[in-house]
Amino acid sequence: MLPRLRGARVTDLIGLTLLGLLLIWLAVNFVKGPAAFIDISLIGLTNGTIYGVVALGYTLVYGILQLINFAHGDVFALSGLVASTVIVSVLGLDEGSSALVIIGGLAVTLVVIMVGFSLFNASIERVAYRPLRNAPRLAPLITAVGMSFVVENISLALYGVNYRTVPNLISHSDVIHIGGITYSWSKASVLIIVIPLLVVLSWFVRSTKQGKAMRAVAQDTEASAMMGIDVDHTIAVTFLIAGALAGAAGIVYLMQFNMRFDTGFELGLIAFTAAVLGGIGNLSGAVLGALCIGFIQAFNEGLGWFAPGSDWTRSMVFGILILVLVFRPEGILGEQTPEGA
Amino acid sequence: MTDHLVEVTQLRKEFGGLVATNDIDFTVERGSIVSLIGPNGAGKTTFFNQLTGVYQPTSGSILFDGVEVVGMPPHAITALGIGRTFQNIRLFAQMTALENVLVGMHSCLHGGILGSIFRTPKVRREEAAAREKARELLVYSGLPKRHEEQAGSLPYGDQRRLEVARALATDPKLLLLDEPTAGMNPQETATFIAFVRRVRDEKQLTVLLIEHDMKVVMGVSERCTVLEYGEKIAEGTPAVIQSNERVIEAYLGKGAVG
C-alpha cells in the first residue's frame, strides 16, 4: 500500500507543480499586458466554442453507439464549403448588402445547412453504420475511417484544393472597446449562434421524450429496447442532431476562417481530443474540453512572454490528449454519465 | 378450450454448434403464474431473449396473444405487451427512479419530436399524466419515496422493485421476471411472492418467471416447466415436478433418485 501511496503523491506533486508554473506563466503575461491577455482569452473562448460544437457531435454519437465517428469532422468541413456556396452563389450576399439582408441570409443558410447536414449525417448512419449494428466493434470503427475519406473526397471533388472564403459579412466593428480590449461583432456572432443551440440541446436531451430515449439507449441499449424504445430510430435521431451541430459549426467556422476539403481532418482531431479531455459521452464535458483547448491554443499562440508559439500548438494539444489518456482516461468530468447534460 | 396467451412451437436456437433451445413446445395460460426452472446454462434466459426479440430463433414460432412475434424488433414486442426484468439488474443507473419508470412508459406516450419541441398543450398534459402514473406505479411496487434519487444509488432490494415498476410501466399483458428474488433474504422473498400474486390479480397479468429458489417456485407458481440443456424435460404443477425423477436427476445428479 505504502509505495503506491507514495507513487500517487509524487504524481500529484508533479501535477501541482506544473499547474503552479502554468498559473504563474499566465499571471506574468496578464501583468505584462492585461488588455492583450483579455483579447487573447476572448479569441480562445470563440475558437473553443466552435470546437465545442464539433466535439458535441463526436460525444453524442460515442455516447449512444460507443463509435468514434471519424467522418464527423469531414461532415463539418463539407457543411462549411456548401454554406460558402449558399452564401456567395445562391444568396449573393456580400459586404455591401444591408444588415437586414445579411442577418436574414445567414439565418436562411443556417437553417438550410443544419437541416441538410442532419439528413446527410443520418444517411451516413443508415448506409454505413446500421448494417454493422451487431458486428464486432472494430468493424464500424474502420467503416468510420472509410466514411471520413469518402466525405473528404466528396469535398475535394466538389470544391477542389483551394481554400474557400466568404466576404466579411459581419461587421468587424467592436461590441466591446474598453481600454485596449476589443471584441468584434464577427467573434460575438459565434456565441450568439452557438449558445442558444447549446441551451436547446441540453434541454432536448434532459427533458423531452426523445432525449430520455437517447439517454436510456446510451446507458443500456438492450434494456431500452425492452422498454419499448425503438433503438434504430433513437440512433437515427442522434445522428440527425450531430449533423445539425456539424452544420452550425461549419457556418460559424466559415465566418471566421478559410476552409477547404481537409479542414475537417485536423479540426475533427482537435474536437475529438476535446471530447476525450472532457470525458467522452458527456455533453458538458465536450464543451468544457473544447474551451480548454481553445484557451490553450490562444494563450500558446498569442501571449508574448515565453509562449511556445503556434509551431507547438498541435504538439501541445495532442500531448495533452496523451496525458489525459494516461492519467485520467475518463476525462475531466468523467464518461460515466453518457448524455448526462 | 384453454386460453393461451403464449404459444411456442418447435422453438430452436443454435449458437454455432451449440443448441441452446432444442425444439421447445411451450404454452402459457392467460392469467397464470408459470415458472421456468432448470440448472444453470439450461437455456432459460435464452428462451426469454427469444420471447422478447433480443435473439432471433433459428426456427420455430412464438404466438403472443395470437400474433406471431418471431422477426419483430424488441420494441415492437414490448408494445404488444411483454414486459421484463433482467437477471442482473439493468436499470438506467444514472437516471432517477422516476425517470426509469417514465422511460418504461415511452411507447405509451405519443408526443413526437415536433410535439416535444413545441410543447403543445396535449404533450404537456400527457407528460403530467405520465409523471402522476409513474409515481403511482412506484408506490404500488413498494417504493413510496426516494423517487428523485439516482436508480444506481438505491439499495439492492429497491432496485429490484424499481425494475418491476419499470416493467409494469410498459403496460404489459405478460410479465417476464428473470430470477427476481436472486439476492433477497427469506423475508424479502416472501414479500415479493405476495407482491407478484397481487400484481397478477389486480392488473390481470400473466407472469412467467425464471427461478432457482424452489421455495419460490412452489410458493408462487401454478405450473412449472423444466429445461435442461435446451430441452424441455418436464412440465406440470409444482408438486408433480418436485417428484419427477428426471428433474431430481437434473438438479441433484444421478443416484439421488431412490
Coordinates of C-alpha atoms in Angstrom, one line a residue, chain A:
Chain A
M1 CA 0.0 0.0 0.0
L2 CA 2.7 2.4 1.1
P3 CA 4.8 2.5 -2.1
R4 CA 1.6 3.1 -4.1
L5 CA 0.6 5.9 -1.9
R6 CA 4.0 7.5 -2.3
G7 CA 3.7 7.0 -6.1
A8 CA 0.4 8.8 -6.1
R9 CA 1.9 11.6 -4.1
V10 CA 4.8 12.0 -6.5
T11 CA 2.4 12.3 -9.5
D12 CA 0.2 14.7 -7.5
L13 CA 3.3 16.8 -6.7
I14 CA 4.4 16.9 -10.3
G15 CA 0.9 17.7 -11.4
L16 CA 0.6 20.5 -8.9
T17 CA 4.0 21.9 -9.8
L18 CA 3.1 22.0 -13.5
L19 CA -0.2 23.6 -12.7
G20 CA 1.5 26.2 -10.5
L21 CA 4.0 27.0 -13.2
L22 CA 1.2 27.4 -15.7
L23 CA -0.7 29.8 -13.4
I24 CA 2.5 31.8 -12.8
W25 CA 3.1 32.0 -16.5
L26 CA -0.5 33.2 -17.1
A27 CA -0.2 35.7 -14.3
V28 CA 3.0 37.2 -15.5
N29 CA 1.6 37.5 -19.0
F30 CA -1.5 39.2 -17.6
V31 CA 0.6 41.7 -15.7
K32 CA 2.7 42.5 -18.7
G33 CA -0.3 43.2 -20.9
P34 CA -3.7 43.0 -19.3
A35 CA -5.6 44.2 -22.4
A36 CA -3.8 41.8 -24.8
F37 CA -4.3 39.0 -22.3
I38 CA -8.1 39.5 -22.2
D39 CA -8.2 39.9 -26.0
I40 CA -6.4 36.6 -26.4
S41 CA -8.7 34.9 -23.9
L42 CA -11.7 36.1 -25.9
I43 CA -10.2 34.6 -29.0
G44 CA -9.7 31.4 -27.1
L45 CA -13.3 31.5 -26.0
T46 CA -14.6 32.0 -29.5
N47 CA -12.5 29.2 -31.0
G48 CA -13.2 26.9 -28.1
T49 CA -16.9 27.4 -28.7
I50 CA -16.6 26.3 -32.3
Y51 CA -14.5 23.3 -31.3
G52 CA -17.2 22.5 -28.7
V53 CA -20.0 22.3 -31.2
V54 CA -18.0 19.8 -33.3
A55 CA -16.9 17.9 -30.2
L56 CA -20.6 17.5 -29.2
G57 CA -21.2 15.6 -32.4
Y58 CA -18.4 13.1 -31.5
T59 CA -19.6 12.8 -28.0
L60 CA -23.3 12.3 -28.8
V61 CA -22.6 9.5 -31.2
Y62 CA -20.0 7.9 -28.9
G63 CA -22.3 8.1 -26.0
I64 CA -25.0 6.1 -27.8
L65 CA -23.0 3.7 -30.1
Q66 CA -19.5 3.7 -28.5
L67 CA -18.4 4.5 -32.0
I68 CA -15.9 7.2 -32.8
N69 CA -17.4 8.7 -35.9
F70 CA -14.3 9.8 -37.7
A71 CA -16.5 11.1 -40.6
H72 CA -17.9 13.8 -38.3
G73 CA -15.0 16.3 -38.9
D74 CA -15.4 15.9 -42.6
V75 CA -19.1 16.3 -42.5
F76 CA -18.3 19.6 -40.7
A77 CA -15.9 20.7 -43.4
L78 CA -18.3 19.8 -46.2
S79 CA -21.1 21.7 -44.5
G80 CA -18.9 24.8 -44.3
L81 CA -18.0 24.5 -48.0
V82 CA -21.6 24.1 -49.1
A83 CA -22.5 27.1 -46.8
S84 CA -20.0 29.2 -48.7
T85 CA -21.8 28.3 -52.0
V86 CA -25.2 29.1 -50.5
I87 CA -23.9 32.4 -49.1
V88 CA -21.9 33.6 -52.1
S89 CA -23.5 32.0 -55.2
V90 CA -27.1 31.3 -54.2
L91 CA -28.0 34.2 -51.9
G92 CA -25.3 36.5 -53.3
L93 CA -24.5 38.2 -50.0
D94 CA -21.5 40.5 -49.9
E95 CA -20.1 43.2 -47.7
G96 CA -22.4 45.8 -49.4
S97 CA -25.6 44.0 -48.5
S98 CA -27.8 45.7 -45.9
A99 CA -27.6 44.4 -42.3
L100 CA -31.2 43.0 -42.5
V101 CA -30.4 41.1 -45.7
I102 CA -27.2 39.7 -44.2
I103 CA -28.9 38.6 -41.0
G104 CA -31.8 37.1 -42.9
G105 CA -29.5 35.5 -45.4
L106 CA -27.3 33.9 -42.7
A107 CA -30.4 32.7 -40.8
V108 CA -31.7 31.0 -44.0
T109 CA -28.2 29.5 -44.6
L110 CA -28.1 28.2 -41.0
V111 CA -31.5 26.5 -41.4
V112 CA -30.8 25.1 -44.8
I113 CA -27.3 23.8 -43.8
M114 CA -28.4 22.4 -40.5
V115 CA -31.4 20.6 -41.9
G116 CA -29.4 19.4 -45.0
F117 CA -26.5 18.1 -43.0
S118 CA -28.5 16.5 -40.3
L119 CA -30.1 14.4 -43.1
F120 CA -26.7 13.8 -44.7
N121 CA -25.3 12.6 -41.4
A122 CA -28.3 10.3 -40.7
S123 CA -27.9 8.9 -44.2
I124 CA -24.3 8.0 -43.4
E125 CA -25.5 6.2 -40.3
R126 CA -28.2 4.4 -42.3
V127 CA -25.8 3.3 -45.1
A128 CA -22.5 2.7 -43.3
Y129 CA -23.2 2.0 -39.6
R130 CA -26.6 0.5 -39.2
P131 CA -25.8 -2.7 -41.2
L132 CA -22.9 -3.2 -38.8
R133 CA -25.0 -2.8 -35.6
N134 CA -24.3 -6.3 -34.4
A135 CA -20.8 -6.6 -35.9
P136 CA -17.7 -6.5 -33.6
R137 CA -16.8 -3.0 -32.5
L138 CA -13.8 -2.8 -34.8
A139 CA -15.9 -3.1 -38.0
P140 CA -17.9 0.1 -37.6
L141 CA -14.8 1.9 -36.5
I142 CA -13.0 1.1 -39.7
T143 CA -16.1 1.9 -41.7
A144 CA -16.0 5.3 -39.9
V145 CA -12.4 5.9 -41.1
G146 CA -13.6 4.9 -44.6
M147 CA -16.6 7.2 -44.4
S148 CA -14.2 10.0 -43.4
F149 CA -12.2 9.5 -46.6
V150 CA -15.4 9.3 -48.7
V151 CA -16.8 12.6 -47.3
E152 CA -13.4 14.3 -47.6
N153 CA -13.1 13.3 -51.2
I154 CA -16.6 14.5 -51.9
S155 CA -15.5 17.9 -50.7
L156 CA -12.3 17.6 -52.8
A157 CA -14.3 16.6 -55.9
L158 CA -16.8 19.4 -55.4
Y159 CA -14.6 22.3 -54.3
G160 CA -11.0 21.4 -55.4
V161 CA -7.9 22.0 -53.4
N162 CA -8.3 25.8 -53.0
Y163 CA -9.4 27.5 -49.8
R164 CA -12.9 28.9 -49.9
T165 CA -13.8 32.1 -48.2
V166 CA -16.8 34.4 -47.8
P167 CA -16.8 38.2 -47.7
N168 CA -16.7 39.8 -44.3
L169 CA -20.5 39.8 -43.9
I170 CA -20.5 40.6 -40.2
S171 CA -19.1 44.0 -39.4
H172 CA -15.7 43.9 -37.7
S173 CA -16.7 46.9 -35.6
D174 CA -16.5 46.2 -31.9
V175 CA -19.0 45.1 -29.4
I176 CA -16.7 46.0 -26.6
H177 CA -14.0 48.5 -26.7
I178 CA -12.6 49.3 -23.3
G179 CA -9.1 50.3 -22.9
G180 CA -7.2 48.1 -25.3
I181 CA -9.7 45.3 -25.1
T182 CA -11.8 44.7 -28.2
Y183 CA -14.3 42.2 -29.1
S184 CA -15.7 42.3 -32.6
W185 CA -19.3 41.5 -33.8
S186 CA -17.8 38.9 -36.0
K187 CA -16.5 37.0 -33.0
A188 CA -19.6 37.7 -30.9
S189 CA -21.7 36.2 -33.7
V190 CA -20.2 32.8 -32.9
L191 CA -21.5 33.0 -29.3
I192 CA -24.8 34.5 -30.5
I193 CA -25.4 31.5 -32.8
V194 CA -23.9 28.7 -30.6
I195 CA -25.1 29.5 -27.1
P196 CA -28.9 29.1 -28.0
L197 CA -28.0 25.9 -29.7
L198 CA -26.4 24.5 -26.6
V199 CA -29.3 25.6 -24.5
V200 CA -31.8 23.9 -26.8
L201 CA -29.6 20.7 -27.0
S202 CA -29.3 20.5 -23.3
W203 CA -33.0 21.0 -22.8
F204 CA -33.8 18.5 -25.5
V205 CA -31.6 15.7 -24.0
R206 CA -32.8 16.4 -20.5
S207 CA -36.5 17.0 -20.8
T208 CA -38.0 15.5 -23.9
K209 CA -39.2 12.1 -24.6
Q210 CA -36.7 11.6 -27.4
G211 CA -33.9 12.9 -25.2
K212 CA -34.9 10.5 -22.5
A213 CA -34.8 7.7 -25.0
M214 CA -31.3 8.8 -26.1
R215 CA -30.0 8.7 -22.5
A216 CA -31.7 5.3 -22.0
V217 CA -30.1 3.8 -25.1
A218 CA -26.7 5.3 -24.2
Q219 CA -26.9 3.6 -20.8
D220 CA -28.3 0.2 -21.8
T221 CA -29.3 -0.5 -25.4
E222 CA -31.0 -3.8 -24.7
A223 CA -32.9 -2.7 -21.7
S224 CA -34.1 0.3 -23.6
A225 CA -35.5 -1.9 -26.4
M226 CA -37.3 -3.9 -23.7
M227 CA -38.9 -0.7 -22.5
G228 CA -40.4 -0.2 -25.9
I229 CA -37.8 2.3 -27.3
D230 CA -37.1 2.0 -30.9
V231 CA -33.3 1.8 -30.8
D232 CA -32.7 2.3 -34.5
H233 CA -34.9 5.4 -34.5
T234 CA -33.2 6.8 -31.5
I235 CA -29.8 6.3 -33.0
A236 CA -31.0 8.0 -36.2
V237 CA -32.2 11.0 -34.2
T238 CA -28.8 11.2 -32.5
F239 CA -27.1 11.4 -35.9
L240 CA -29.6 14.0 -37.1
I241 CA -28.7 16.2 -34.1
A242 CA -25.0 15.6 -34.6
G243 CA -25.3 16.5 -38.2
A244 CA -27.2 19.7 -37.4
L245 CA -24.4 20.7 -35.0
A246 CA -21.7 20.0 -37.6
G247 CA -23.6 22.2 -40.0
A248 CA -23.9 25.0 -37.5
A249 CA -20.2 24.7 -36.7
G250 CA -19.3 24.7 -40.4
I251 CA -21.1 28.1 -40.8
V252 CA -19.6 29.8 -37.8
Y253 CA -16.1 28.4 -38.7
L254 CA -16.5 29.7 -42.2
M255 CA -17.4 33.2 -40.9
Q256 CA -14.0 33.2 -39.1
F257 CA -11.6 31.3 -41.2
N258 CA -10.9 29.9 -44.7
M259 CA -11.9 26.3 -45.3
R260 CA -11.0 23.6 -47.7
F261 CA -11.6 19.9 -48.2
D262 CA -9.2 18.8 -45.5
T263 CA -10.1 21.4 -42.8
G264 CA -12.3 18.8 -41.1
F265 CA -9.4 16.4 -40.6
E266 CA -7.4 18.5 -38.2
L267 CA -10.4 20.2 -36.6
G268 CA -12.0 16.9 -36.2
L269 CA -9.0 15.6 -34.3
I270 CA -9.0 18.7 -32.1
A271 CA -12.7 18.3 -31.4
F272 CA -12.3 14.6 -30.7
T273 CA -9.4 15.4 -28.3
A274 CA -11.7 17.9 -26.6
A275 CA -14.4 15.3 -26.2
V276 CA -11.9 12.9 -24.7
L277 CA -10.5 15.6 -22.5
G278 CA -13.9 16.4 -21.0
G279 CA -15.0 12.8 -20.8
I280 CA -16.3 11.2 -23.9
G281 CA -20.0 10.6 -23.9
N282 CA -20.5 13.6 -21.5
L283 CA -22.1 16.6 -23.2
S284 CA -20.9 19.3 -20.7
G285 CA -17.5 17.6 -20.8
A286 CA -17.2 18.1 -24.5
V287 CA -17.9 21.8 -24.3
L288 CA -15.5 22.2 -21.3
G289 CA -12.8 20.2 -23.0
A290 CA -13.2 22.3 -26.2
L291 CA -13.0 25.6 -24.2
C292 CA -9.8 24.3 -22.5
I293 CA -8.2 23.6 -25.9
G294 CA -9.4 26.9 -27.3
F295 CA -7.7 28.7 -24.4
I296 CA -4.5 26.6 -24.6
Q297 CA -4.3 27.3 -28.3
A298 CA -4.9 31.1 -27.9
F299 CA -2.5 31.5 -25.0
N300 CA 0.1 29.5 -26.7
E301 CA 0.0 31.4 -29.9
G302 CA -0.9 34.8 -28.6
L303 CA 0.9 35.6 -25.4
G304 CA 4.1 37.5 -25.5
W305 CA 6.2 36.2 -22.6
F306 CA 7.7 32.8 -23.0
A307 CA 4.9 31.4 -25.1
P308 CA 6.0 28.4 -27.2
G309 CA 4.2 29.7 -30.3
S310 CA 2.0 28.3 -32.9
D311 CA 4.5 25.7 -34.1
W312 CA 3.9 24.0 -30.8
T313 CA 0.1 24.1 -30.7
R314 CA -0.5 20.7 -32.2
S315 CA 2.2 19.0 -30.1
M316 CA 0.7 20.5 -27.0
V317 CA -2.9 19.7 -27.8
F318 CA -2.1 16.1 -28.6
G319 CA 0.4 15.9 -25.8
I320 CA -2.5 16.8 -23.5
L321 CA -4.6 14.1 -25.1
I322 CA -1.9 11.5 -24.3
L323 CA -1.5 12.8 -20.7
V324 CA -5.3 12.6 -20.2
L325 CA -5.4 9.1 -21.5
V326 CA -2.6 8.1 -19.2
F327 CA -3.6 9.8 -16.0
R328 CA -7.3 10.3 -16.2
P329 CA -8.7 8.2 -19.1
E330 CA -12.3 9.0 -18.1
G331 CA -11.7 12.7 -18.8
I332 CA -12.2 15.8 -16.7
L333 CA -15.9 15.3 -15.9
G334 CA -15.8 11.5 -16.4
E335 CA -17.5 9.4 -19.0
Q336 CA -19.8 7.6 -16.6
T337 CA -22.7 9.8 -17.4
P338 CA -23.5 9.2 -21.1
E339 CA -25.5 12.0 -22.5
G340 CA -25.7 13.4 -19.0
A341 CA -26.1 17.0 -20.0

